[in-house]
Amino acid sequence: MIRTQVQFTNEQFAVLKSISAAEGISMAELIRRGIEQYLSSRKLSDKQSRTQRAIEAAGRFRSGVKNLSAKHDQYFAEVIS
């Protein structure tokens, strides 16, 4: 683990101290858990964002080829050869 310093307001410190005492864990552990929860929610949010962008991109581009979904390998091979 990496050690770092963080500054809290008096109110934040008091609440963290109270919660950690009630949970029976150190303030450091409480803060690590909070950060982990935040990072997990960000990952989900990023995944949802990528999914939404993919949905929005679907159908935007037209090749003019009627059977592209059935013969995409053939067309791809022609392009790269």
Coordinates of N, CA and C in Angstrom, one line a residue:
M1 N 0.8 -1.2 0.0 CA 0.0 0.0 0.0 C 0.9 1.2 0.0
I2 N 0.3 2.3 -0.5 CA 1.0 3.6 -0.6 C 0.4 4.5 0.5
R3 N 1.3 5.1 1.2 CA 0.9 6.1 2.3 C 0.7 7.5 1.7
T4 N -0.3 8.2 2.0 CA -0.5 9.5 1.6 C -1.2 10.3 2.7
Q5 N -1.2 11.6 2.5 CA -1.9 12.5 3.4 C -3.1 13.1 2.8
V6 N -4.2 13.2 3.5 CA -5.4 13.8 3.0 C -5.9 14.8 4.1
Q7 N -6.4 15.9 3.7 CA -7.0 16.9 4.7 C -8.5 16.9 4.6
F8 N -9.1 16.9 5.8 CA -10.6 16.9 5.9 C -11.0 18.1 6.7
T9 N -12.2 18.5 6.4 CA -12.8 19.6 7.3 C -13.1 19.0 8.6
N10 N -13.3 19.8 9.6 CA -13.6 19.3 11.0 C -14.8 18.4 11.0
E11 N -15.8 18.9 10.2 CA -17.1 18.1 10.1 C -16.8 16.7 9.5
Q12 N -16.1 16.7 8.4 CA -15.8 15.4 7.7 C -15.1 14.5 8.6
F13 N -14.1 15.0 9.3 CA -13.3 14.2 10.2 C -14.2 13.6 11.3
A14 N -15.0 14.4 11.9 CA -15.9 14.0 13.0 C -16.8 12.9 12.5
V15 N -17.4 13.1 11.3 CA -18.3 12.0 10.8 C -17.6 10.7 10.5
L16 N -16.4 10.9 9.9 CA -15.6 9.7 9.6 C -15.2 8.9 10.8
K17 N -14.8 9.7 11.8 CA -14.4 9.1 13.1 C -15.6 8.4 13.8
S18 N -16.7 9.0 13.7 CA -17.9 8.4 14.3 C -18.3 7.1 13.6
I19 N -18.3 7.2 12.3 CA -18.7 6.0 11.5 C -17.7 4.8 11.7
S20 N -16.4 5.2 11.7 CA -15.4 4.1 11.8 C -15.5 3.5 13.2
A21 N -15.8 4.3 14.2 CA -16.0 3.7 15.6 C -17.2 2.8 15.6
A22 N -18.3 3.2 15.0 CA -19.5 2.4 15.0 C -19.3 1.1 14.2
E23 N -18.5 1.2 13.1 CA -18.3 0.0 12.3 C -17.2 -0.9 12.9
G24 N -16.4 -0.3 13.8 CA -15.3 -1.1 14.4 C -14.2 -1.3 13.5
I25 N -14.0 -0.3 12.6 CA -12.8 -0.3 11.7 C -12.0 1.0 11.8
S26 N -10.9 1.0 11.2 CA -10.0 2.2 11.3 C -10.6 3.2 10.3
M27 N -10.2 4.5 10.5 CA -10.7 5.5 9.6 C -10.0 5.2 8.2
A28 N -8.8 4.8 8.2 CA -8.1 4.4 6.9 C -8.9 3.4 6.1
E29 N -9.4 2.4 6.8 CA -10.2 1.3 6.2 C -11.5 1.9 5.6
L30 N -12.1 2.7 6.4 CA -13.4 3.3 6.0 C -13.2 4.1 4.8
I31 N -12.1 4.9 4.7 CA -11.8 5.7 3.6 C -11.5 4.9 2.4
R32 N -10.7 3.8 2.5 CA -10.3 2.9 1.4 C -11.6 2.3 0.8
R33 N -12.5 1.9 1.7 CA -13.8 1.3 1.2 C -14.6 2.3 0.5
G34 N -14.6 3.6 1.0 CA -15.4 4.6 0.3 C -14.8 4.9 -1.1
I35 N -13.5 4.9 -1.2 CA -12.8 5.2 -2.5 C -13.1 4.0 -3.4
E36 N -13.0 2.8 -2.9 CA -13.3 1.6 -3.8 C -14.7 1.7 -4.3
Q37 N -15.6 2.1 -3.5 CA -17.0 2.2 -3.9 C -17.2 3.2 -5.0
Y38 N -16.5 4.4 -4.8 CA -16.5 5.4 -5.8 C -15.9 5.0 -7.1
L39 N -14.8 4.3 -7.1 CA -14.1 3.9 -8.3 C -15.0 2.8 -9.0
S40 N -15.6 1.9 -8.3 CA -16.5 0.9 -8.9 C -17.6 1.6 -9.6
S41 N -18.2 2.6 -9.0 CA -19.3 3.3 -9.7 C -18.9 4.0 -10.9
R42 N -17.7 4.5 -10.9 CA -17.1 5.2 -12.1 C -16.9 4.2 -13.2
K43 N -16.4 3.0 -12.9 CA -16.3 2.0 -13.9 C -17.6 1.6 -14.6
L44 N -18.6 1.5 -13.7 CA -20.0 1.2 -14.3 C -20.4 2.3 -15.1
S45 N -20.2 3.5 -14.7 CA -20.6 4.7 -15.4 C -19.9 4.8 -16.8
D46 N -18.6 4.5 -16.8 CA -17.8 4.5 -18.0 C -18.3 3.4 -19.0
K47 N -18.7 2.2 -18.4 CA -19.2 1.1 -19.2 C -20.5 1.6 -19.8
Q48 N -21.4 2.2 -19.0 CA -22.7 2.6 -19.5 C -22.5 3.7 -20.6
S49 N -21.5 4.5 -20.4 CA -21.3 5.6 -21.4 C -20.8 5.0 -22.7
R50 N -19.9 4.0 -22.7 CA -19.4 3.4 -23.9 C -20.6 2.6 -24.6
T51 N -21.4 2.0 -23.8 CA -22.6 1.2 -24.3 C -23.5 2.2 -25.0
Q52 N -23.8 3.3 -24.4 CA -24.7 4.3 -25.0 C -24.1 4.9 -26.3
R53 N -22.8 5.2 -26.3 CA -22.2 5.7 -27.5 C -22.2 4.7 -28.7
A54 N -22.1 3.4 -28.3 CA -22.1 2.3 -29.3 C -23.6 2.2 -29.9
I55 N -24.5 2.3 -29.0 CA -25.9 2.3 -29.5 C -26.2 3.5 -30.4
E56 N -25.7 4.6 -30.0 CA -26.0 5.8 -30.9 C -25.3 5.7 -32.2
A57 N -24.1 5.0 -32.3 CA -23.4 4.9 -33.5 C -24.0 3.9 -34.5
A58 N -24.7 2.9 -33.9 CA -25.3 1.9 -34.7 C -26.3 2.5 -35.8
G59 N -26.0 2.1 -37.0 CA -26.9 2.5 -38.1 C -26.6 3.9 -38.7
R60 N -25.6 4.5 -38.2 CA -25.2 5.9 -38.7 C -24.5 5.8 -40.0
F61 N -23.8 4.8 -40.2 CA -23.0 4.7 -41.4 C -23.6 3.7 -42.4
R62 N -23.6 4.2 -43.7 CA -24.2 3.4 -44.7 C -23.1 3.0 -45.8
S63 N -23.0 1.8 -46.1 CA -22.0 1.3 -47.1 C -22.6 1.3 -48.5
G64 N -23.9 1.2 -48.5 CA -24.6 1.0 -49.8 C -24.7 -0.5 -50.3
V65 N -24.0 -1.3 -49.5 CA -23.9 -2.7 -49.9 C -25.1 -3.4 -49.2
K66 N -25.9 -4.1 -49.9 CA -27.2 -4.7 -49.4 C -26.9 -6.0 -48.5
N67 N -25.8 -6.7 -48.8 CA -25.6 -8.0 -48.1 C -24.3 -7.9 -47.2
L68 N -24.0 -6.7 -46.7 CA -22.8 -6.6 -45.9 C -22.8 -7.5 -44.7
S69 N -23.9 -7.6 -44.0 CA -23.9 -8.4 -42.8 C -23.7 -9.9 -43.1
A70 N -24.1 -10.4 -44.2 CA -23.9 -11.8 -44.6 C -22.5 -12.0 -45.2
K71 N -21.9 -11.0 -45.9 CA -20.6 -11.3 -46.6 C -19.5 -10.3 -46.1
H72 N -19.6 -9.9 -44.8 CA -18.6 -8.9 -44.3 C -17.2 -9.4 -44.4
D73 N -17.0 -10.8 -44.2 CA -15.6 -11.3 -44.3 C -15.1 -11.2 -45.7
Q74 N -15.9 -11.4 -46.6 CA -15.5 -11.3 -48.0 C -15.1 -9.9 -48.4
Y75 N -15.9 -9.0 -48.0 CA -15.7 -7.6 -48.3 C -14.4 -7.1 -47.6
F76 N -14.2 -7.5 -46.3 CA -13.1 -7.1 -45.6 C -11.8 -7.7 -46.3
A77 N -11.8 -8.9 -46.7 CA -10.7 -9.5 -47.4 C -10.3 -8.7 -48.6
E78 N -11.3 -8.3 -49.4 CA -11.1 -7.5 -50.6 C -10.4 -6.2 -50.3
V79 N -10.8 -5.6 -49.2 CA -10.3 -4.3 -48.9 C -8.8 -4.4 -48.4
I80 N -8.5 -5.4 -47.7 CA -7.1 -5.5 -47.2 C -6.1 -6.2 -48.1
S81 N -6.6 -6.8 -49.2 CA -5.7 -7.5 -50.1 C -5.2 -6.5 -51.2

